[in-house]
Phi, psi and omega in degrees: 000312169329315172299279185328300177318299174304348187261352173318275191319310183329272202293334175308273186004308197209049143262327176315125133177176231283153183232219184302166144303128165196187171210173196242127146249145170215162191149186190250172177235088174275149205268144220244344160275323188249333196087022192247135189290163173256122179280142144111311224286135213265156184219094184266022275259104190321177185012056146216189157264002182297098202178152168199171188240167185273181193255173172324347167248357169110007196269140216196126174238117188231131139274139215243163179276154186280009181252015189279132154248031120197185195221164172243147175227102179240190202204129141000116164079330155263196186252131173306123176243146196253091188269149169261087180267161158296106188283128172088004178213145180288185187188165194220152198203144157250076244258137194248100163252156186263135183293117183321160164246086191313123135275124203316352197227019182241130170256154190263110153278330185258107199208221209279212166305075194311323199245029183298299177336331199235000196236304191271166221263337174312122167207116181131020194213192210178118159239178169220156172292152174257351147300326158311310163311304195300322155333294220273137161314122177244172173252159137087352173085357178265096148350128186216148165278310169306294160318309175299309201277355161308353209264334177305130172322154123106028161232115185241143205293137178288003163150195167314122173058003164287139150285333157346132167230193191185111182259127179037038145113346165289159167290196171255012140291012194243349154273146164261082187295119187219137164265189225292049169121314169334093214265121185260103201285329182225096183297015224247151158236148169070064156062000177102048184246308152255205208213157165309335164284100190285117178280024170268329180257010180265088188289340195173162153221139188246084182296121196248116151249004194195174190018082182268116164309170229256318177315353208222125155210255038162003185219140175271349189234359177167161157256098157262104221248094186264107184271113190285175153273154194275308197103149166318109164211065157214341162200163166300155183217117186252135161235150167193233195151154139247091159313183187266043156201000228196152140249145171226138176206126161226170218223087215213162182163166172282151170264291178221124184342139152068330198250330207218182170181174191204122175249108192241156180215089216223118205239145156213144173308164167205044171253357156312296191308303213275347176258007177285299180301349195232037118314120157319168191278343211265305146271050167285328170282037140278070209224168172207131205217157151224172167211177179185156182208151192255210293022104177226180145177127203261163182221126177278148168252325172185192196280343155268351175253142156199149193252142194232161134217173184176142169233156168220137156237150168194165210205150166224179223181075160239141172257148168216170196193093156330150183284279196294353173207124182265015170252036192222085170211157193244133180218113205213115215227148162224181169160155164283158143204129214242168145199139183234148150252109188236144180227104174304117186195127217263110180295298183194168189309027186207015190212104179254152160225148153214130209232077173284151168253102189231162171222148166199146200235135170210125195183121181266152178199123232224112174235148162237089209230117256222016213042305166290357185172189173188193168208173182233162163225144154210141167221187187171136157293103198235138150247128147251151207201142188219137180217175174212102153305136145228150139314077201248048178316066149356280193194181183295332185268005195217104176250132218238102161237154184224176163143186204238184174211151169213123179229131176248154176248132147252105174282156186202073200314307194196130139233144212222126207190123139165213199227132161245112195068248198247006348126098199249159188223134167225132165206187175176125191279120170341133176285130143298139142269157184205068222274115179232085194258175195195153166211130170228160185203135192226165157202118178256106151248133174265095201281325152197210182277018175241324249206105185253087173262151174220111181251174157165161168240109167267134187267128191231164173198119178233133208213112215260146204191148199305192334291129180230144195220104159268149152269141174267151173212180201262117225282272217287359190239304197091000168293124170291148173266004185081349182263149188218153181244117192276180184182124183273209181289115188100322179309133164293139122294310187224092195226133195224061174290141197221153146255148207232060180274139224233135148181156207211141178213162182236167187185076144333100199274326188190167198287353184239004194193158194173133167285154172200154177217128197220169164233108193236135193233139188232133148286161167197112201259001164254155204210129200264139179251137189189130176260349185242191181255001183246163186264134187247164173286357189267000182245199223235105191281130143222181203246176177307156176210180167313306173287315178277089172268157204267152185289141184223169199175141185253134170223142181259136160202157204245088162236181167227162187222136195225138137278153173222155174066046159061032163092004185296313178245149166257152167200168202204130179259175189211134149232146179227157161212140165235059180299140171235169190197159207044043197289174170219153185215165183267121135325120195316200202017349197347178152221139170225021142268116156060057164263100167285005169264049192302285214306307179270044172261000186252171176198188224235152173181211204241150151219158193242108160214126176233167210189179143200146206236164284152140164167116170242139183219132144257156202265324178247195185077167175301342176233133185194153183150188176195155151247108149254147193246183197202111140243174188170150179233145175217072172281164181234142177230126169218137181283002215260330196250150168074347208065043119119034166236170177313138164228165166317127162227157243296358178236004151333116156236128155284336186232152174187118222214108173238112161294144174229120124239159185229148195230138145280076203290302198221190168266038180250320212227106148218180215200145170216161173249149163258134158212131182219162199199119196204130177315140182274154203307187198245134194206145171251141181207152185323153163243355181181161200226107179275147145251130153293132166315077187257003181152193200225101179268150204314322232252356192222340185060022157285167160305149142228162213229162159262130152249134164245147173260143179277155172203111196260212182303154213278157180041033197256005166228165184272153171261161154330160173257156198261098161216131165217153135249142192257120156291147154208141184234114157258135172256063194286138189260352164190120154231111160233185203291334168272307199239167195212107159237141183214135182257142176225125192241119159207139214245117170282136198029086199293335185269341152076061171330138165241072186316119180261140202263309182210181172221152162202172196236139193231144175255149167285025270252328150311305174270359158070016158225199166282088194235173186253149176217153192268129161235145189214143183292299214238127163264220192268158180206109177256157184244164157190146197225135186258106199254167183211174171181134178207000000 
């Protein structure tokens, strides 16, 4: 480790040196109807290789030979413009391209930078359009952010209709999920039926599963990097849809032309409201809702400063009101809530910063009430965070980003509050602190025109810290001794410095194909206590401790990258190995509701995941889509479980195989398919069932008997394999530059597949056996939804 580091510090040191004569343009790229910046859009020097794209704020520095008079500039969906410079002086430039206008038989290629896949060292990673997104089959007529990215090789869906995923063999404590910088702890609406995100307020989004820059840490397994819209700050905009189970509306405009904008975005279920009048009375307070809302809105102040600010709250929301005595009811709610301040702000044409302040809340709350008393729960998770990126275009060969990161964590596991009679009940699981910081430094260098490294180090630290009041408890009862170990305020409990090296290459085989290779080593000190496999609102992060040491991971991976058709199809093999340590798992019975020994209900052990992923896309045309396939193994080793050998673990898949197409039949109608196809999940289940005799009942004189299941090994059966296809049809029905209607008809598992959720057992008691029966979420289900934009 060591080595590594000094020769890191080594190569910073003496890669600096002197190249050609040139000069710099830098400035943004914007969309020349709303203003809104563009990510990704490639700044080119025709017939060459010479080009670089803008960053997460559109912003973009490229150096040129001092005789270049002009660049090309294009984007995905727009029309290429051709800039004219000033030769031999830098300049700063703001640039405006206009969006095509598609003819059904016309194909596009010159869209962003076509061979970025195969010339830059990112490998392992995927972004989408939130128009794109908006495309793709859905249940329920709702959009997901979540769902679309399951459809990409080495990411597998956490089960029906969940938004869960599971990247290269981790768990879904293992993404790091961000909304405009935000860290999103529970992503899920509807029990983890749809995800948080309104794909109305979504300009991109961006997936890392592997060769994670030195810039991105706190997850051993993927990024998912969720990008809000800026808004309209050239006219007002109104959008939305309706749907079977939804409403959507959103709001976009200028604050003050050309300099500001504002964006509000806003969704709620409305099948509570409209299914209230034709309930009987005795369970009419029954209900179950989510809502959620978006914010954002940015200020140009000048040509080197901007200001972002953008928030998210949402809520989910179930009632229950016992049938037969109606003062015996529940109330029971979770929800996020983000706010980012971001300041963009330009040193000189070669030095970007962008330096945020965030906030984020993740928090339940649980009332119960019961006639004679009731009680109330509560916990919740809160951050605050201050980070700073920089941007440094060094020289032509180098581009340099470095910067810190800091976070405090308040943990608030339960407070427990209420009454029975006259009986007053207070409790509370120790509040926790946390301190979590960073510092990086990268570099991408082009050692020639073949040959790309992207090195860096990230330095991490974690440091769980007073006032804290442990209870001591008894290793073999588990039982408290009544003895407690105090930490004052500030007091270290747990401190955990870690390093984090990074690196990554390209090796440009020919102008159409190219090798790459990355390594990434990650920590992660924070850890969702969960007994199922998808994250529910009941469970719980907590953070490293003196027992709970943070989970770490290596990971290798290999690919090769090919284009075909003048860059039209892409295609890509992936091989990964990840060992990962300090996995965490529950003792079989655990209790994780309001336990204050939660740590020692856990134990500790190993994972294992490898692998290779498959992929071809085409990009353009009228036929557009990609197939990807997956093989892979994912084991877990605890000595505590299996009798201490590897086992499967529970989101193993050997095969895992998905299609996307989207077809342009005219400009009214167009349409896509979905098809997955995924080895059925890893499962433990009974190998045999005793019965006991337990008594006689009195009122028929039969016997009656207790069964226990026997259980041999963890995970040692298969479920079913998991496949459907999913339809979509869009209609429009009137688009001109004011008003836009479109009907979107889309039918979910067409074949209507009976997919399995679980499995459980009944004895037979007449044959004297045992059978199993299936439970499955979804038959076929079709939807439709009526979207405007005016």
């Amino acid at each position: 480790m060591h080595r590594f580091t000094y020769l890191l510090f080594f190569v910073f040191s003496f890669v600096f040196q002197g190249f050609g004569q040139t000069f710099s343009i830098s400035g943004y790229v914007k969309d020349s109807t709303t203003g809104e910046t563009l990510i990704g859009a490639a700044i080119r020097l025709p017939n060459t290789s010479i080009g670089t794209v803008t960053n997460a704020y559109g912003y973009f520095s490229l150096a040129l030979p001092n005789d270049t008079k002009q660049v090309l500039v294009s984007y995905v969906g727009y029309k290429n413009k051709i800039i004219s410079l000033n030769a031999n002086k830098n300049q700063q430039l703001n640039i405006a391209i206009s969006p095509r206008n598609f003819e059904v038989n016309e194909v596009v290629i010159n869209a962003d930078r076509q061979d970025k896949n195969i010339r830059s060292t990112e490998m392992s990673r995927m972004e989408l359009s939130g128009e794109k997104i908006k495309s793709m089959p859905v249940i329920f007529g709702e959009s997901d952010v979540l769902k679309a990215i399951t459809l990409l090789p080495g990411i597998k869906s956490g089960g029906e209709a969940s938004t869960g995923f599971y990247v290269r063999g981790g768990g879904p404590d293992q993404n790091l999920i961000l909304m405009d910088e935000a860290v999103v702890y529970n992503p899920s609406h509807l029990f983890g039926f749809l995800s948080v995100f309104n794909s109305d307020a979504v300009k991109n989004i961006e997936v890392i599963k592997g060769g994670m820059p030195a810039n991105y840490g706190g997850r051993l397994s993927s990024i998912l990097s969720v990008n809000m819209r800026e808004g309209n700050n050239q006219e007002y905009k109104y959008s939305g849809g309706i749907g079977l189970i939804s409403t959507r509306l959103s709001a976009e405009g200028p604050i003050e032309k050309g300099k500001s904008s504002f964006l509000v975005s806003t969704r709620r279920t409305y099948v509570d409201i409209l299914a209230k009048p034709f309930l009987p009375d005795n369970i009419k307070g029954n209900s179950y809702y989510f809502y959620d809302m978006n914010l954002k809105m940015n200020f140009i102040l000048s040509d080197k400063d901007r200001i972002f600010v953008s928030g998210y709250f949402g809520r989910d929301i179930l009632d229950y009101q016992s049938e037969v005595n109606s003062s015996v009811n529940f109330n029971f709610g979770w929800g996020n809530s983000t706010g980012t301040l971001r300041w963009n702000h330009i040193f000189n044409p070669k030095l970007f910063v962008n330096t945020s302040v965030i906030f984020n809340r993740y928090e339940l709350f649980n009332d119960f009430n019961f006639g004679v008393g009731g009680f109330k729960v509560r916990s919740n998770l809160q951050d605050w965070n201050l980070k700073s990126d920089f941007t440094w275009f060094a020289h032509p060969k180098h581009l340099v980003k470095f910067g810190f990161n800091y976070t405090f964590h308040t943990f608030q596991p339960g407070i427990l509050s209420g009454n029975i009679g006259s009986t007053n009940i207070s409790d509370a699981i120790n509040k926790q602190y946390a301190h979590e910081g960073a510092i990086y430094i990268s570099d991408e260098w082009q050692l020639n025109h073949r040959i790309t490294l992207n090195y860096g180090l990230r330095a991490v630290a974690f440091n769980l810290v007073g006032p804290y009041k442990s209870e001591e408890f008894d290793n073999d009862t588990q039982l408290p001794t009544g003895n407690f170990i105090e930490y004052e305020p500030g007091e270290s409990i747990a401190f955990y410095p870690r390093l984090e090296p990074r690196i990554s290459g390209t090796f440009l085989i020919n102008d159409v194909s190219s090798i790459k290779a990355s390594f990434t080593q990650t920590y992660q000190f924070l850890h969702l206590a969960t007994t199922s496999g998808a994250q529910f609102p009941l469970d719980l992060w907590v953070p490293s401790s003196k027992l709970v040491k943070p989970q770490l991971a290596y990971q290798y991976a290999l690919g090769y990258f090919r284009n075909f058709k003048q860059n039209m199809y892409e295609s890509s093999v992936e091989l990964y190995y990840k060992p990962m340590y300090n996995q965490i798992e529950f003792k079989p019975g655990a209790s994780l509701f309001f336990n204050q020994n939660l740590e020692n209900e856990m134990i500790f052990g190993q994972g294992l995941s490898y692998g290779s992923e498959f992929f071809i896309r085409k990009k353009a045309g009228k036929l557009n889509g990609w197939i990807g396939y997956t093989w892979s193994r994912t084991t877990r080793q605890f000595d505590e479980l299996n009798m201490g050998e590897p086992y499967f673990y529970r989101y193993d898949r050997t095969h895992d195989m998905s299609l996307l197409l989207s077809y342009q039949f005219n400009k009214k109608w167009s349409g896509s398919l979905v098809f997955v196809y995924g080895t059925g999940n890893a499962t433990t289940l009974p190998d045999s069932r005793y019965a006991y005799r337990f008594g006689v009942d009195p009122n028929t004189a039969e016997p009656t008997f207790i069964f226990i299941d026997k259980y041999n090994k963890v995970n040692s059966f298969r479920l079913p394999a998991y496949h459907r296809m999913d339809l979509s049809a869009t209609y429009i029905v009137k688009q001109t530059k004011k008003f836009e209607s479109s009907w979107n008809f889309s039918i979910y598992n067409v074949y209507n597949r009976a997919n399995p959720y679980f499995i459980y057992f009944l004895p037979d008691i007449k044959n004297n056996q045992v059978k199993a029966y299936m439970v499955y979420l979804f038959p076929i289900v079709p939807s439709v939804q009526w979207n405007f934009r005016f």
